Amino acid sequence: MSGPLLEVQGLAKHFPVKQGAFGRLSGHVRAVDGVDFHLDAGETLAIVGESGCGKSTVGRLVLRLLEPTDGSVRFEGQDLLALSDSQMRAQRRRMQVIFQDPYASLNPRMTVGAMLSEPLMLHGLAASDAARRARVGELLELVGLRPEHARRYPHEFSGGQRQRLAIARALAVEPQLIVADEPVSALDVSIQAQVINLMRSLQARFGLAYVFISHDLAVVKHIADRIAVMYLGKIVETATTDELFRNPRHPYTRALLSAVPLPDPTVVRERALLEGDIPSAMNPPPGCRFHTRCRYARESCRIDVPVLVDDGAGHSTACPWWPEFPPAPLLAEGTGQDQDRLRLARLQAAFVTSQTEAT
Amino acid sequence: MTVAAVTPAAAATDAREENPWARAWRRLKRRKGAMFGLVVVVLFVLVAILAPLISPYDPVATSFTQVRKPPSWAHWLGTDEVGRDVLARIIWGARASLSAGLVSVGIALGIGVPLGLLAGYAGGWIDAVLSRIVDAMLAIPFLILAIALAAFLGPSLTNAMIAIGVTATPVFIRLTRGQTLAAKVEDYVEAARAVGNPHWRIALRHVLPNIVPPLLVQASLAIAGAIIAEAALSFLGLGQQPPAPSWGSMLNSAQRFIAQAPWMAFWPGFAIFFAVLSFNLLGDGLRDALDPRHK
């Protein structure tokens, strides 16, 4: 494989803000302001961050559902932004999207069959009516529904089933990349696991690459190979999932991780909670954008704009001071080894308490 | 893990529901006013279609022995100033009124919906130009504009329909544009773009079907307005031409005999009143029945 499947460089989207009766331009919302990342075939990159950090906008820019203000998006080496309207439509076969709200993303006046047939028809993927019907049935079975469901309308399904339908629509064109914009945030927790498992098994089966946009690190941990943390339109840290959970470097990442609830009430941990709101993207703070809420902020952070620096092992951090910070406590349950460390810590804690009680 | 293992397919069979139109019909049936309107509208349509069969007399046959006779067994609703049977003229006049209502609203829908869809979906300068034209047309009172157009085109029922239709168009452009603006930011429209639909297909297959309910409501209300407009134009001599019957022209000739033969004015007025009331009731009922926020 030569090069990554998806390569994004300097991606930016500034929305103009107009005011008054005559639409006087009063500024720009810098929703996305210089984002770089890459994604290999079959890999899952999660983009996480608070609401309003621009992560959903990144998803739409990658698929060119929005036109970027600046930057480039290369898919298999091809610059998507240079394509004409009709060329782009043909390319949409290779990249698909799953939206957050399955109640809004399915056309209420189209049957499931019509909805799933449409991409087949648009991209000439079914030779005959019979082939098309067979493929629709196959798609429904792929996502755990039944072929008979093709005759129904979306409102006849539950939230989890609707999200399965949205996944089936995305799969119809056999894409290589799926951008999933908070695909489980609107679902019940019990349904979330089912949909995540479905997405994972489909990934294993078809070699899909996911850009998985979420604010929920607990969910991301189960599906992502790598994580990119976004704050106010910029990526502040990227690393593999294990590495990020074990060694979060950026103060913002640490704060995010410490906000992940642990399913064990006996664990006591130091929290690095954030205070205040995310600053306005219309008027972002100078220097490091996080300095207004950073517990380690110093004078130079107000002036110098930090860049994302790779440590050579694929862990990049947009904070030059991270080596000086105290080591991060184990903030959230990780995988494997971390699980053991956490269990050990718990055991020790229990031991200490029983000792003090005994004396 | 296999895909089948995570299947909650059984739930869909339990959650079986009726489709949106069946639900709207069920809710419409509960509304007495709307059902009354619907029954009267259907009745008027049947009368108009079956006019040659049910009309007791020729609507244009004059009789100088039967001038301005009050209602009787021979002439249930009386006769007019040249001895024509009022009932026969009301029945035949339903054709002019209803076809004026339907055809002119058809014209308004035919021009207004595509233009509104274009303005709302394309936006930019197309929207700006169309919207300013609509604003300009809406600034002129409906009837004045219809009268001016009908007078310009020349007096005939066809021209009256065209005049009313064109005059009713801006409302449909504006309504369609607004609904399109609201629908085009829905996720399912973005999803349609993401699967590779061309713009015309998104507009026709994904936006249009989702904005039909408010258009349907507006159309039924506009028919009522168009019937009044046709009556007004015929009253002024710009619509249906004598001797062919129309409710508006019947009113016109009745006004000179209002004291001596009030039945000549009463029946066409009554017919207009009921037709307009029924279409309005039906439109109001549809508005409630099709609004997803009502339970």
mmCIF file of C-alpha atoms in Angstrom, chain B:
data_model
loop_
_atom_site.group_PDB
_atom_site.id
_atom_site.type_symbol
_atom_site.label_atom_id
_atom_site.label_comp_id
_atom_site.label_asym_id
_atom_site.label_seq_id
_atom_site.Cartn_x
_atom_site.Cartn_y
_atom_site.Cartn_z
ATOM 1 C CA MET B 1 -18.543 -12.115 16.689
ATOM 2 C CA THR B 2 -21.047 -12.657 13.925
ATOM 3 C CA VAL B 3 -23.373 -9.987 12.690
ATOM 4 C CA ALA B 4 -26.457 -12.069 13.343
ATOM 5 C CA ALA B 5 -25.649 -12.231 17.017
ATOM 6 C CA VAL B 6 -26.442 -8.563 17.503
ATOM 7 C CA THR B 7 -29.856 -8.698 15.861
ATOM 8 C CA PRO B 8 -32.860 -7.072 17.517
ATOM 9 C CA ALA B 9 -34.948 -7.516 14.373
ATOM 10 C CA ALA B 10 -38.017 -8.764 16.184
ATOM 11 C CA ALA B 11 -38.792 -5.331 17.581
ATOM 12 C CA ALA B 12 -39.694 -3.958 14.147
ATOM 13 C CA THR B 13 -42.682 -6.241 13.769
ATOM 14 C CA ASP B 14 -44.115 -5.021 17.071
ATOM 15 C CA ALA B 15 -43.511 -1.392 16.233
ATOM 16 C CA ARG B 16 -45.550 -1.705 13.045
ATOM 17 C CA GLU B 17 -47.279 1.613 12.399
ATOM 18 C CA GLU B 18 -49.429 3.173 9.724
ATOM 19 C CA ASN B 19 -47.824 5.335 7.067
ATOM 20 C CA PRO B 20 -47.994 9.152 7.388
ATOM 21 C CA TRP B 21 -50.937 9.544 5.008
ATOM 22 C CA ALA B 22 -53.041 6.928 6.769
ATOM 23 C CA ARG B 23 -52.358 8.661 10.060
ATOM 24 C CA ALA B 24 -53.358 12.049 8.619
ATOM 25 C CA TRP B 25 -56.596 10.566 7.282
ATOM 26 C CA ARG B 26 -57.426 9.040 10.662
ATOM 27 C CA ARG B 27 -56.900 12.418 12.324
ATOM 28 C CA LEU B 28 -58.851 14.260 9.641
ATOM 29 C CA LYS B 29 -61.818 11.952 10.203
ATOM 30 C CA ARG B 30 -61.993 13.023 13.832
ATOM 31 C CA ARG B 31 -62.540 16.669 12.900
ATOM 32 C CA LYS B 32 -66.223 17.423 12.283
ATOM 33 C CA GLY B 33 -65.629 20.733 10.500
ATOM 34 C CA ALA B 34 -63.118 19.218 8.132
ATOM 35 C CA MET B 35 -65.349 16.263 7.352
ATOM 36 C CA PHE B 36 -68.283 18.603 6.735
ATOM 37 C CA GLY B 37 -66.062 20.578 4.374
ATOM 38 C CA LEU B 38 -64.911 17.448 2.617
ATOM 39 C CA VAL B 39 -68.482 16.154 2.154
ATOM 40 C CA VAL B 40 -69.707 19.473 0.747
ATOM 41 C CA VAL B 41 -66.685 19.743 -1.569
ATOM 42 C CA VAL B 42 -67.275 16.233 -2.882
ATOM 43 C CA LEU B 43 -70.970 17.077 -3.305
ATOM 44 C CA PHE B 44 -70.150 20.220 -5.317
ATOM 45 C CA VAL B 45 -67.694 18.297 -7.472
ATOM 46 C CA LEU B 46 -70.292 15.613 -8.164
ATOM 47 C CA VAL B 47 -72.882 18.266 -9.050
ATOM 48 C CA ALA B 48 -70.436 19.931 -11.428
ATOM 49 C CA ILE B 49 -69.509 16.644 -13.123
ATOM 50 C CA LEU B 50 -73.088 15.370 -13.345
ATOM 51 C CA ALA B 51 -74.582 18.736 -14.378
ATOM 52 C CA PRO B 52 -76.016 17.479 -17.713
ATOM 53 C CA LEU B 53 -77.795 14.610 -15.916
ATOM 54 C CA ILE B 54 -79.235 16.345 -12.895
ATOM 55 C CA SER B 55 -80.018 19.796 -14.241
ATOM 56 C CA PRO B 56 -83.829 20.109 -14.534
ATOM 57 C CA TYR B 57 -83.696 22.675 -17.363
ATOM 58 C CA ASP B 58 -81.348 24.062 -19.971
ATOM 59 C CA PRO B 59 -79.416 26.772 -18.083
ATOM 60 C CA VAL B 60 -79.521 29.212 -20.994
ATOM 61 C CA ALA B 61 -83.092 28.559 -22.223
ATOM 62 C CA THR B 62 -85.127 31.727 -21.743
ATOM 63 C CA SER B 63 -88.864 31.864 -21.244
ATOM 64 C CA PHE B 64 -90.778 35.103 -21.318
ATOM 65 C CA THR B 65 -93.724 33.584 -19.501
ATOM 66 C CA GLN B 66 -91.522 32.634 -16.547
ATOM 67 C CA VAL B 67 -89.668 35.892 -15.806
ATOM 68 C CA ARG B 68 -88.567 36.405 -12.181
ATOM 69 C CA LYS B 69 -90.875 33.756 -10.719
ATOM 70 C CA PRO B 70 -90.337 32.956 -7.026
ATOM 71 C CA PRO B 71 -89.466 29.385 -6.039
ATOM 72 C CA SER B 72 -92.205 26.906 -6.930
ATOM 73 C CA TRP B 73 -92.585 23.180 -7.654
ATOM 74 C CA ALA B 74 -91.766 23.790 -11.290
ATOM 75 C CA HIS B 75 -88.752 25.978 -10.529
ATOM 76 C CA TRP B 76 -87.440 25.012 -7.077
ATOM 77 C CA LEU B 77 -85.179 28.019 -6.745
ATOM 78 C CA GLY B 78 -87.220 30.378 -8.912
ATOM 79 C CA THR B 79 -86.336 31.963 -12.274
ATOM 80 C CA ASP B 80 -84.267 34.965 -13.331
ATOM 81 C CA GLU B 81 -84.975 38.131 -15.288
ATOM 82 C CA VAL B 82 -85.245 36.326 -18.645
ATOM 83 C CA GLY B 83 -87.055 33.256 -17.307
ATOM 84 C CA ARG B 84 -84.066 30.912 -16.914
ATOM 85 C CA ASP B 85 -84.255 28.313 -14.131
ATOM 86 C CA VAL B 86 -82.020 29.394 -11.217
ATOM 87 C CA LEU B 87 -81.385 25.802 -10.037
ATOM 88 C CA ALA B 88 -80.170 24.798 -13.486
ATOM 89 C CA ARG B 89 -77.877 27.815 -13.574
ATOM 90 C CA ILE B 90 -76.544 27.120 -10.092
ATOM 91 C CA ILE B 91 -75.794 23.515 -11.099
ATOM 92 C CA TRP B 92 -74.046 24.532 -14.331
ATOM 93 C CA GLY B 93 -72.432 27.463 -12.591
ATOM 94 C CA ALA B 94 -70.711 25.018 -10.229
ATOM 95 C CA ARG B 95 -68.637 23.968 -13.229
ATOM 96 C CA ALA B 96 -67.351 27.484 -13.818
ATOM 97 C CA SER B 97 -66.665 28.124 -10.144
ATOM 98 C CA LEU B 98 -64.989 24.827 -9.344
ATOM 99 C CA SER B 99 -62.952 24.680 -12.516
ATOM 100 C CA ALA B 100 -61.899 28.282 -11.910
ATOM 101 C CA GLY B 101 -60.824 27.269 -8.420
ATOM 102 C CA LEU B 102 -58.998 24.113 -9.450
ATOM 103 C CA VAL B 103 -57.440 25.334 -12.700
ATOM 104 C CA SER B 104 -56.179 28.613 -11.310
ATOM 105 C CA VAL B 105 -54.692 26.942 -8.236
ATOM 106 C CA GLY B 106 -53.221 24.326 -10.569
ATOM 107 C CA ILE B 107 -51.557 27.134 -12.513
ATOM 108 C CA ALA B 108 -50.311 28.721 -9.286
ATOM 109 C CA LEU B 109 -48.882 25.382 -8.084
ATOM 110 C CA GLY B 110 -47.394 24.603 -11.481
ATOM 111 C CA ILE B 111 -45.461 27.879 -11.607
ATOM 112 C CA GLY B 112 -45.006 28.588 -7.915
ATOM 113 C CA VAL B 113 -43.682 25.263 -6.635
ATOM 114 C CA PRO B 114 -40.826 24.834 -9.166
ATOM 115 C CA LEU B 115 -39.780 28.475 -8.776
ATOM 116 C CA GLY B 116 -39.984 28.298 -4.982
ATOM 117 C CA LEU B 117 -37.986 25.089 -4.972
ATOM 118 C CA LEU B 118 -35.375 26.703 -7.211
ATOM 119 C CA ALA B 119 -35.163 29.849 -5.084
ATOM 120 C CA GLY B 120 -34.966 27.952 -1.810
ATOM 121 C CA TYR B 121 -32.579 25.260 -2.960
ATOM 122 C CA ALA B 122 -30.229 27.312 -5.125
ATOM 123 C CA GLY B 123 -30.199 30.414 -2.932
ATOM 124 C CA GLY B 124 -27.827 33.223 -3.896
ATOM 125 C CA TRP B 125 -28.779 35.693 -6.597
ATOM 126 C CA ILE B 126 -31.522 33.455 -8.038
ATOM 127 C CA ASP B 127 -33.253 33.536 -4.673
ATOM 128 C CA ALA B 128 -32.682 37.279 -4.307
ATOM 129 C CA VAL B 129 -34.206 38.091 -7.713
ATOM 130 C CA LEU B 130 -37.192 35.753 -7.360
ATOM 131 C CA SER B 131 -37.919 36.885 -3.829
ATOM 132 C CA ARG B 132 -37.926 40.574 -4.796
ATOM 133 C CA ILE B 133 -40.363 39.855 -7.651
ATOM 134 C CA VAL B 134 -42.586 37.953 -5.219
ATOM 135 C CA ASP B 135 -42.416 40.833 -2.740
ATOM 136 C CA ALA B 136 -43.425 43.271 -5.473
ATOM 137 C CA MET B 137 -46.375 41.129 -6.546
ATOM 138 C CA LEU B 138 -47.536 40.575 -2.988
ATOM 139 C CA ALA B 139 -47.513 44.326 -2.407
ATOM 140 C CA ILE B 140 -50.467 44.649 -4.803
ATOM 141 C CA PRO B 141 -53.840 43.492 -3.384
ATOM 142 C CA PHE B 142 -54.861 40.111 -4.753
ATOM 143 C CA LEU B 143 -58.172 41.126 -6.381
ATOM 144 C CA ILE B 144 -56.852 44.360 -7.866
ATOM 145 C CA LEU B 145 -54.030 42.487 -9.562
ATOM 146 C CA ALA B 146 -56.400 39.745 -10.783
ATOM 147 C CA ILE B 147 -58.814 42.333 -12.151
ATOM 148 C CA ALA B 148 -56.046 44.233 -13.882
ATOM 149 C CA LEU B 149 -54.654 41.060 -15.463
ATOM 150 C CA ALA B 150 -58.089 39.794 -16.517
ATOM 151 C CA ALA B 151 -58.921 43.155 -18.051
ATOM 152 C CA PHE B 152 -55.602 43.131 -19.874
ATOM 153 C CA LEU B 153 -56.116 39.591 -21.218
ATOM 154 C CA GLY B 154 -59.708 40.235 -22.245
ATOM 155 C CA PRO B 155 -62.958 38.987 -20.672
ATOM 156 C CA SER B 156 -63.427 35.209 -20.768
ATOM 157 C CA LEU B 157 -63.505 32.418 -18.210
ATOM 158 C CA THR B 158 -60.149 31.039 -19.424
ATOM 159 C CA ASN B 159 -58.450 34.400 -19.096
ATOM 160 C CA ALA B 160 -59.987 34.874 -15.661
ATOM 161 C CA MET B 161 -58.501 31.554 -14.579
ATOM 162 C CA ILE B 162 -55.076 32.533 -15.912
ATOM 163 C CA ALA B 163 -55.301 35.910 -14.190
ATOM 164 C CA ILE B 164 -56.288 34.342 -10.858
ATOM 165 C CA GLY B 165 -53.657 31.635 -11.176
ATOM 166 C CA VAL B 166 -50.834 34.070 -11.891
ATOM 167 C CA THR B 167 -51.986 36.305 -9.057
ATOM 168 C CA ALA B 168 -52.023 33.390 -6.603
ATOM 169 C CA THR B 169 -48.535 32.234 -7.660
ATOM 170 C CA PRO B 170 -46.352 34.460 -5.403
ATOM 171 C CA VAL B 171 -47.830 32.944 -2.242
ATOM 172 C CA PHE B 172 -46.831 29.489 -3.446
ATOM 173 C CA ILE B 173 -43.337 30.626 -4.420
ATOM 174 C CA ARG B 174 -42.821 32.109 -0.995
ATOM 175 C CA LEU B 175 -44.270 29.117 0.859
ATOM 176 C CA THR B 176 -42.293 26.576 -1.183
ATOM 177 C CA ARG B 177 -39.110 28.590 -0.791
ATOM 178 C CA GLY B 178 -39.503 28.783 2.983
ATOM 179 C CA GLN B 179 -40.274 25.100 3.333
ATOM 180 C CA THR B 180 -37.348 24.232 1.067
ATOM 181 C CA LEU B 181 -34.976 26.335 3.152
ATOM 182 C CA ALA B 182 -36.093 24.435 6.237
ATOM 183 C CA ALA B 183 -35.918 20.999 4.590
ATOM 184 C CA LYS B 184 -32.574 21.410 2.837
ATOM 185 C CA VAL B 185 -30.611 21.621 6.087
ATOM 186 C CA GLU B 186 -32.073 18.329 7.327
ATOM 187 C CA ASP B 187 -29.617 15.486 7.786
ATOM 188 C CA TYR B 188 -31.389 13.318 5.246
ATOM 189 C CA VAL B 189 -30.731 15.914 2.552
ATOM 190 C CA GLU B 190 -27.039 15.962 3.446
ATOM 191 C CA ALA B 191 -27.098 12.157 3.442
ATOM 192 C CA ALA B 192 -28.639 12.252 -0.033
ATOM 193 C CA ARG B 193 -25.753 14.438 -1.144
ATOM 194 C CA ALA B 194 -23.262 12.099 0.487
ATOM 195 C CA VAL B 195 -24.490 9.075 -1.486
ATOM 196 C CA GLY B 196 -23.919 11.041 -4.698
ATOM 197 C CA ASN B 197 -27.307 12.426 -5.726
ATOM 198 C CA PRO B 198 -27.184 15.278 -8.237
ATOM 199 C CA HIS B 199 -28.831 18.497 -7.068
ATOM 200 C CA TRP B 200 -31.959 18.201 -9.208
ATOM 201 C CA ARG B 201 -32.603 14.749 -7.788
ATOM 202 C CA ILE B 202 -32.155 15.941 -4.202
ATOM 203 C CA ALA B 203 -34.630 18.757 -4.817
ATOM 204 C CA LEU B 204 -37.253 16.544 -6.456
ATOM 205 C CA ARG B 205 -36.888 13.268 -4.576
ATOM 206 C CA HIS B 206 -35.764 14.337 -1.127
ATOM 207 C CA VAL B 207 -36.961 17.892 -0.543
ATOM 208 C CA LEU B 208 -40.246 18.078 -2.494
ATOM 209 C CA PRO B 209 -42.022 15.027 -0.994
ATOM 210 C CA ASN B 210 -41.278 16.356 2.473
ATOM 211 C CA ILE B 211 -42.849 19.757 1.878
ATOM 212 C CA VAL B 212 -46.102 18.515 0.302
ATOM 213 C CA PRO B 213 -48.310 18.807 3.439
ATOM 214 C CA PRO B 214 -48.098 22.609 3.853
ATOM 215 C CA LEU B 215 -48.515 23.028 0.094
ATOM 216 C CA LEU B 216 -51.646 20.895 0.175
ATOM 217 C CA VAL B 217 -53.112 23.019 2.967
ATOM 218 C CA GLN B 218 -52.295 26.238 1.145
ATOM 219 C CA ALA B 219 -53.779 24.854 -2.077
ATOM 220 C CA SER B 220 -57.122 24.022 -0.476
ATOM 221 C CA LEU B 221 -57.306 27.490 1.064
ATOM 222 C CA ALA B 222 -56.266 29.072 -2.239
ATOM 223 C CA ILE B 223 -59.094 27.263 -4.055
ATOM 224 C CA ALA B 224 -61.554 29.038 -1.766
ATOM 225 C CA GLY B 225 -59.889 32.362 -2.585
ATOM 226 C CA ALA B 226 -59.920 31.573 -6.292
ATOM 227 C CA ILE B 227 -63.654 30.782 -6.237
ATOM 228 C CA ILE B 228 -64.338 34.177 -4.688
ATOM 229 C CA ALA B 229 -62.025 35.831 -7.196
ATOM 230 C CA GLU B 230 -63.785 34.127 -10.097
ATOM 231 C CA ALA B 231 -67.137 35.245 -8.720
ATOM 232 C CA ALA B 232 -65.826 38.778 -8.365
ATOM 233 C CA LEU B 233 -64.420 38.832 -11.899
ATOM 234 C CA SER B 234 -67.653 37.399 -13.320
ATOM 235 C CA PHE B 235 -69.630 39.923 -11.283
ATOM 236 C CA LEU B 236 -67.590 42.639 -12.973
ATOM 237 C CA GLY B 237 -68.108 41.005 -16.359
ATOM 238 C CA LEU B 238 -64.494 39.889 -16.714
ATOM 239 C CA GLY B 239 -65.098 36.172 -16.169
ATOM 240 C CA GLN B 240 -67.728 33.829 -17.514
ATOM 241 C CA GLN B 241 -69.521 35.576 -20.415
ATOM 242 C CA PRO B 242 -73.307 35.618 -20.736
ATOM 243 C CA PRO B 243 -75.384 33.698 -21.322
ATOM 244 C CA ALA B 244 -73.201 30.904 -19.863
ATOM 245 C CA PRO B 245 -73.906 30.642 -16.127
ATOM 246 C CA SER B 246 -71.550 31.440 -13.303
ATOM 247 C CA TRP B 247 -72.353 32.242 -9.700
ATOM 248 C CA GLY B 248 -70.619 35.588 -9.908
ATOM 249 C CA SER B 249 -72.418 36.728 -13.072
ATOM 250 C CA MET B 250 -75.717 35.541 -11.592
ATOM 251 C CA LEU B 251 -75.113 37.820 -8.636
ATOM 252 C CA ASN B 252 -74.307 40.637 -11.025
ATOM 253 C CA SER B 253 -77.601 40.408 -12.864
ATOM 254 C CA ALA B 254 -79.467 39.843 -9.584
ATOM 255 C CA GLN B 255 -78.375 43.109 -8.047
ATOM 256 C CA ARG B 256 -80.772 45.112 -10.202
ATOM 257 C CA PHE B 257 -83.709 43.064 -8.940
ATOM 258 C CA ILE B 258 -82.668 42.607 -5.340
ATOM 259 C CA ALA B 259 -85.935 44.078 -4.037
ATOM 260 C CA GLN B 260 -88.321 42.371 -6.480
ATOM 261 C CA ALA B 261 -86.579 38.964 -6.824
ATOM 262 C CA PRO B 262 -84.265 38.359 -3.869
ATOM 263 C CA TRP B 263 -84.010 34.619 -4.659
ATOM 264 C CA MET B 264 -81.974 35.525 -7.746
ATOM 265 C CA ALA B 265 -79.237 36.848 -5.472
ATOM 266 C CA PHE B 266 -79.732 34.502 -2.550
ATOM 267 C CA TRP B 267 -78.969 31.160 -4.220
ATOM 268 C CA PRO B 268 -75.726 32.002 -6.014
ATOM 269 C CA GLY B 269 -74.562 33.839 -2.894
ATOM 270 C CA PHE B 270 -75.434 30.794 -0.843
ATOM 271 C CA ALA B 271 -73.545 28.514 -3.244
ATOM 272 C CA ILE B 272 -70.424 30.696 -3.155
ATOM 273 C CA PHE B 273 -70.627 30.897 0.614
ATOM 274 C CA PHE B 274 -70.845 27.135 1.043
ATOM 275 C CA ALA B 275 -68.156 26.293 -1.488
ATOM 276 C CA VAL B 276 -65.701 28.761 0.048
ATOM 277 C CA LEU B 277 -66.574 27.765 3.618
ATOM 278 C CA SER B 278 -66.108 24.086 2.799
ATOM 279 C CA PHE B 279 -62.719 24.527 1.173
ATOM 280 C CA ASN B 280 -61.590 26.637 4.119
ATOM 281 C CA LEU B 281 -62.801 24.087 6.661
ATOM 282 C CA LEU B 282 -61.124 21.318 4.714
ATOM 283 C CA GLY B 283 -57.887 23.311 4.521
ATOM 284 C CA ASP B 284 -57.904 24.045 8.245
ATOM 285 C CA GLY B 285 -58.583 20.391 9.000
ATOM 286 C CA LEU B 286 -55.759 19.293 6.712
ATOM 287 C CA ARG B 287 -53.418 21.729 8.396
ATOM 288 C CA ASP B 288 -54.132 20.159 11.774
ATOM 289 C CA ALA B 289 -54.156 16.589 10.501
ATOM 290 C CA LEU B 290 -50.859 16.899 8.639
ATOM 291 C CA ASP B 291 -49.020 18.746 11.376
ATOM 292 C CA PRO B 292 -46.774 16.187 13.064
ATOM 293 C CA ARG B 293 -46.727 18.237 16.275
ATOM 294 C CA HIS B 294 -50.406 17.451 16.916
ATOM 295 C CA LYS B 295 -51.163 14.135 18.474
#
